[in-house]
Coordinates of C-alpha atoms and ligand atoms in Angstrom, one line a residue:
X1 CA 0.0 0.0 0.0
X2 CA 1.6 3.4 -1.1
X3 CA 1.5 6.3 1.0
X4 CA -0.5 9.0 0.2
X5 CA -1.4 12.3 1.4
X6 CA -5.1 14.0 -0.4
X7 CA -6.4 11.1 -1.7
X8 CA -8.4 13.3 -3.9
X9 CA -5.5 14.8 -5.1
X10 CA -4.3 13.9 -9.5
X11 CA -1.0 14.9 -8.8
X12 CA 2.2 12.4 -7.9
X13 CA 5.3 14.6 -7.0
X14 CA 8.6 12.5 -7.6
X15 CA 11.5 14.0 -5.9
X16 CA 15.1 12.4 -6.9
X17 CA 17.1 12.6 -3.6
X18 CA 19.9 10.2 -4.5
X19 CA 22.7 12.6 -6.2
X20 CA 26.3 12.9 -4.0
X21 CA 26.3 16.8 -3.9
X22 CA 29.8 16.5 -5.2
X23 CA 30.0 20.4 -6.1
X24 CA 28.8 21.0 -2.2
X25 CA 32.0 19.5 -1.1
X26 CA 32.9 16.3 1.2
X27 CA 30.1 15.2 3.5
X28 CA 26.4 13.7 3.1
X29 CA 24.5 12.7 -0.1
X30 CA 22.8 16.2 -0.5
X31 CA 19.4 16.2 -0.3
X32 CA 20.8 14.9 3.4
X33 CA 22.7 17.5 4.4
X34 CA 21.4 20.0 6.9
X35 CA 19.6 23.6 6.1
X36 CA 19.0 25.7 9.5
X37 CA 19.5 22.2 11.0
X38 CA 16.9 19.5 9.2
X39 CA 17.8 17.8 5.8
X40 CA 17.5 19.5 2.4
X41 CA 15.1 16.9 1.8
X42 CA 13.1 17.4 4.8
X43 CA 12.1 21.1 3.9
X44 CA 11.6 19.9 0.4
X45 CA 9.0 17.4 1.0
X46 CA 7.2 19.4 3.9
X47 CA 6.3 21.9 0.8
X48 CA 5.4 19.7 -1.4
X49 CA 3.0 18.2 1.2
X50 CA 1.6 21.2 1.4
X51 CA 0.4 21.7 -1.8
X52 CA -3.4 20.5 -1.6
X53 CA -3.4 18.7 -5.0
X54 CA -1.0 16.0 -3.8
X55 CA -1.9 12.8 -3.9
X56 CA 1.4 11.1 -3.2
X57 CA 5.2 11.6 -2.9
X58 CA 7.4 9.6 -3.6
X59 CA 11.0 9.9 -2.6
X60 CA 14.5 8.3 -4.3
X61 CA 17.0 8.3 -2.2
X62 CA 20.5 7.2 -2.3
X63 CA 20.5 2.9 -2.0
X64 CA 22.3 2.9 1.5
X65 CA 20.2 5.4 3.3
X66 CA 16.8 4.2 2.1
X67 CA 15.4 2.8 5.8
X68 CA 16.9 6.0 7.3
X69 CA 15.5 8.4 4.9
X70 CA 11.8 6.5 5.6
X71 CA 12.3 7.2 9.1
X72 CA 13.7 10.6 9.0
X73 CA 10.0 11.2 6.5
X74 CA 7.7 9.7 8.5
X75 CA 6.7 12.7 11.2
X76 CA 7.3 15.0 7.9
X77 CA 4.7 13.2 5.3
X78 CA 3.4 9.8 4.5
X79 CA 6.0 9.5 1.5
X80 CA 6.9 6.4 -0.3
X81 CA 11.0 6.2 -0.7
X82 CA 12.6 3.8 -3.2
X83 CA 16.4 3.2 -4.1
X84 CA 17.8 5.7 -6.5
X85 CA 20.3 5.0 -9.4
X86 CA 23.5 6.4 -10.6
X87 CA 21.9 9.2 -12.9
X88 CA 19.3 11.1 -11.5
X89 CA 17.8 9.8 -14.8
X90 CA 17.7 6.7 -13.4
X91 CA 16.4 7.8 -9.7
X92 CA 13.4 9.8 -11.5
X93 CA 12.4 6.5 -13.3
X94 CA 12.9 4.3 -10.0
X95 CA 10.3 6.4 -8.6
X96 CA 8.1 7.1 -11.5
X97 CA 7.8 3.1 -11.4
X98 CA 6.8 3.2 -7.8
X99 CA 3.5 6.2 -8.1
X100 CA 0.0 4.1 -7.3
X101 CA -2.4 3.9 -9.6
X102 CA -4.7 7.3 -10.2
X103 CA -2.8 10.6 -10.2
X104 CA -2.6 11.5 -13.5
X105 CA -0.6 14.2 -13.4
X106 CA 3.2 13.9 -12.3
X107 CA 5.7 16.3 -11.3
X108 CA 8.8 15.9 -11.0
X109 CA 10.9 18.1 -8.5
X110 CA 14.8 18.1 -7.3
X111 CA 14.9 17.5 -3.3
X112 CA 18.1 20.1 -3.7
X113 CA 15.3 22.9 -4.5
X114 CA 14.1 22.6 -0.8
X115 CA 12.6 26.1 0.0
X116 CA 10.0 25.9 -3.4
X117 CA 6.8 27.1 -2.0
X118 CA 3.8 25.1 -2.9
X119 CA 2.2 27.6 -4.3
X120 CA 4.9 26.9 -7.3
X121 CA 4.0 22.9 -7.0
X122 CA 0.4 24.2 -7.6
X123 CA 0.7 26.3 -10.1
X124 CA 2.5 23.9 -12.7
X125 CA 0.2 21.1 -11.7
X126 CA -2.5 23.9 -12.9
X127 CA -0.9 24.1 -16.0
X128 CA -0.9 20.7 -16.8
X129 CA -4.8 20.5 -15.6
X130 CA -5.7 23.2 -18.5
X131 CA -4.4 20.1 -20.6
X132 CA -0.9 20.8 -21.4
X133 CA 0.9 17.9 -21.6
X134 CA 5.0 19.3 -20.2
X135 CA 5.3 22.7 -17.9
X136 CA 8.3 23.9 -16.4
X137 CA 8.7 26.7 -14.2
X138 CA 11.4 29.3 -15.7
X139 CA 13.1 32.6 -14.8
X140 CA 14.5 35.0 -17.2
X141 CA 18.3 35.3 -17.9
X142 CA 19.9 38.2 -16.1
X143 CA 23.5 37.4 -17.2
X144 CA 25.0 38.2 -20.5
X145 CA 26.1 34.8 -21.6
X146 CA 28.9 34.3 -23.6
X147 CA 30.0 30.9 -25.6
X148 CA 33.5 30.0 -25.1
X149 CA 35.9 27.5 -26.7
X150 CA 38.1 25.2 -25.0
X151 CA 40.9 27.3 -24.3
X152 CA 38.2 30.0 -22.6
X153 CA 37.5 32.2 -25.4
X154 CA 34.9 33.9 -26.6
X155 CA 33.0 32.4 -29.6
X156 CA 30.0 35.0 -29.4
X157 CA 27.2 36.4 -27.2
X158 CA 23.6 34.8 -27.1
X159 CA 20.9 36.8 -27.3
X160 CA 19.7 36.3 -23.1
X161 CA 16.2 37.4 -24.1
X162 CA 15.3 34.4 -26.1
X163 CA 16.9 32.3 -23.0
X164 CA 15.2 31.1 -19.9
X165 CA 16.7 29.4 -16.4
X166 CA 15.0 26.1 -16.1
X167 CA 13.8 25.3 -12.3
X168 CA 11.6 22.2 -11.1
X169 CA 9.1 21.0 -10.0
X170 CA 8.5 20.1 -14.0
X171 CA 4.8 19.2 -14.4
X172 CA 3.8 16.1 -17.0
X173 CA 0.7 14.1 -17.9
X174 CA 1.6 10.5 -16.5
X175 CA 1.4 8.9 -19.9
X176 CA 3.9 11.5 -21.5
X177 CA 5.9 11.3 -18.6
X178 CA 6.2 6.8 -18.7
X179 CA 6.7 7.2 -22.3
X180 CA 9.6 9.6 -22.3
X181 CA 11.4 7.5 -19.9
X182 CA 10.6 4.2 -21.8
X183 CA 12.4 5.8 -24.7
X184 CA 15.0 7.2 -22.5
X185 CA 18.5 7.3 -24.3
X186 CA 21.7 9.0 -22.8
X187 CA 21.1 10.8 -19.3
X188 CA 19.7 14.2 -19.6
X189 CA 19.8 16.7 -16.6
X190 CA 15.9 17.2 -16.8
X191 CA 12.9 15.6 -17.5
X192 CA 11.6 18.0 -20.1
X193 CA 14.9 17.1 -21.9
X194 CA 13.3 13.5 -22.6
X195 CA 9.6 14.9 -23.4
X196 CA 11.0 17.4 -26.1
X197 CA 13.0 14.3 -27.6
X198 CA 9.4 12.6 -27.9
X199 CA 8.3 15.7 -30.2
X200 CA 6.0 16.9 -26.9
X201 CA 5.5 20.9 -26.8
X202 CA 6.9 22.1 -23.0
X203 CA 5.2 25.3 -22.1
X204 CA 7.0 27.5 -19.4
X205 CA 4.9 29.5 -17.0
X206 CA 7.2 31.7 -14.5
X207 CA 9.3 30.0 -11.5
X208 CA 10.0 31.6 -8.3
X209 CA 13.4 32.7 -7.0
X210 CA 12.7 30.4 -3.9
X211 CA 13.3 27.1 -5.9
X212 CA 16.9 28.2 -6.3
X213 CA 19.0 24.9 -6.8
X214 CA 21.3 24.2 -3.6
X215 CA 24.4 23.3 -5.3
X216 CA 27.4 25.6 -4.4
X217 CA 28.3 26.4 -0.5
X218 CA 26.9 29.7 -1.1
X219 CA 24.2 28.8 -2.4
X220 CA 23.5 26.4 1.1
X221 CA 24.0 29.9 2.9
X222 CA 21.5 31.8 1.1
X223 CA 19.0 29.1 2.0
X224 CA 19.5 29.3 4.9
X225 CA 19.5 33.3 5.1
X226 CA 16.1 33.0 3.4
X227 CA 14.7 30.5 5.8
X228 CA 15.8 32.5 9.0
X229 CA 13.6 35.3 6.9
X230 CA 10.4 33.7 6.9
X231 CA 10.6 31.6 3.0
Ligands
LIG1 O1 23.3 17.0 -9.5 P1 22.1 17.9 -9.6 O2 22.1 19.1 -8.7 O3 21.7 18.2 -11.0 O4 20.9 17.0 -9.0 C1 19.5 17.4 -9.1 C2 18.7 16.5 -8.2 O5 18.8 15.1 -8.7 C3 19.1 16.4 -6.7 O6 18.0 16.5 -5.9 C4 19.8 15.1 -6.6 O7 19.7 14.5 -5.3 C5 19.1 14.2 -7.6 N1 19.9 13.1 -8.1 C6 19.4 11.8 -8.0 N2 20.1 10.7 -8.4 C7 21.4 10.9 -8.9 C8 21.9 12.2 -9.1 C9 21.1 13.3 -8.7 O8 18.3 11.6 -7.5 N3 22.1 9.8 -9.3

């Protein structure tokens, strides 16, 4: 019996949790690594869970900590946690294998984006509702991007208005979602990577600067700045 949280809810939330955090530095798998002094993961999945169109969660977490990550979820959410796999490719599709049957609409959302409000989860699920079948949440470019060669130098300047920063939770229909994955070729580092490959239209609709990516140590510190000021 899966876990679940509204069970009137359509929407499955898969959160791959099983990466090393390599560019964090020594220590943890990240999604276990402490923000203002609970797990990445923890404050990921406590906003997803709230976010009222949730049906279930389910969790992929790295292979050795998957009893300790069940029991560190338990007083958070009734979440279902599977083993991950060496891409997060491979984590997202361990847990896309696990959802129950009924949501039909999936999202899929990085546990190292822990302080996304669930207004965001909401919102993309929205989209998805009003029948498209890919959404991800984007923010605009505020760099000037440049292309460089090998050796560091500059090939050219992009045009930054026809670019957008790419941010999860990304929002499928369940059946585009299985069939992207069943296709799957080489690892891609998102979801909507695999849908576009299938000839599937992804619409954007706008991200929040909350689901910032915790990769870097400073981004670790602005988390936590922004969670001592209320996010
Ligand atoms: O490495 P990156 O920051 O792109 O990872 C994004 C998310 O994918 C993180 O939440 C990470 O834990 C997860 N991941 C995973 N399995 C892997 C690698 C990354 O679940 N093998």
């Amino acid at each position: 019996m899966t876990a679940q949280l509204n069970p009137r809810g359509d929407v499955a939330v898969l959160v791959p949790a099983a990466g090393a955090g390599v560019r964090l530095g020594p220590g943890a798998p990240k999604a276990l690594r402490p923000l203002a002094g609970e797990p990445l993961l923890v404050h990921a999945v406590r906003r997803i869970a709230a976010a009222p169109s949730v049906h279930t969660i389910v969790v992929a977490a790295p292979a050795a900590d998957v009893g300790s990550v069940r029991a560190m979820l338990a007083p958070v959410a009734p979440v279902t946690v599977v083993a991950g796999g060496a891409e997060r490719q491979a984590s997202v599709a361990a847990a896309l294998a696990a959802v129950p049957a009924g949501p039909e609409i999936v999202l899929v959302h990085d546990a190292a984006r822990a302080l996304t409000p669930p207004e965001l989860v909401e919102s993309v699920a929205a989209a998805v509702r009003a029948g498209h079948d890919a959404v991800i949440p984007v923010l605009p470019v505020v760099d000037t991007i440049k292309e460089v060669d090998a050796g560091e130098v500059v090939l050219g300047t992009v045009d930054r208005s026809a670019l957008r920063a790419v941010q999860t939770p990304q929002g499928f229909r369940r059946s585009v979602l299985t069939a992207a994955h069943a296709a799957a070729g080489d690892p891609l580092t998102d979801d909507a990577g695999l849908v576009e490959k299938q000839g599937v239209p992804v619409v954007c609709v706008p991200g929040s600067e909350y689901a910032l990516k915790v990769t870097r140590p400073f981004d670790l510190a602005l988390a936590e700045h922004l969670l001592v000021a209320g996010a």
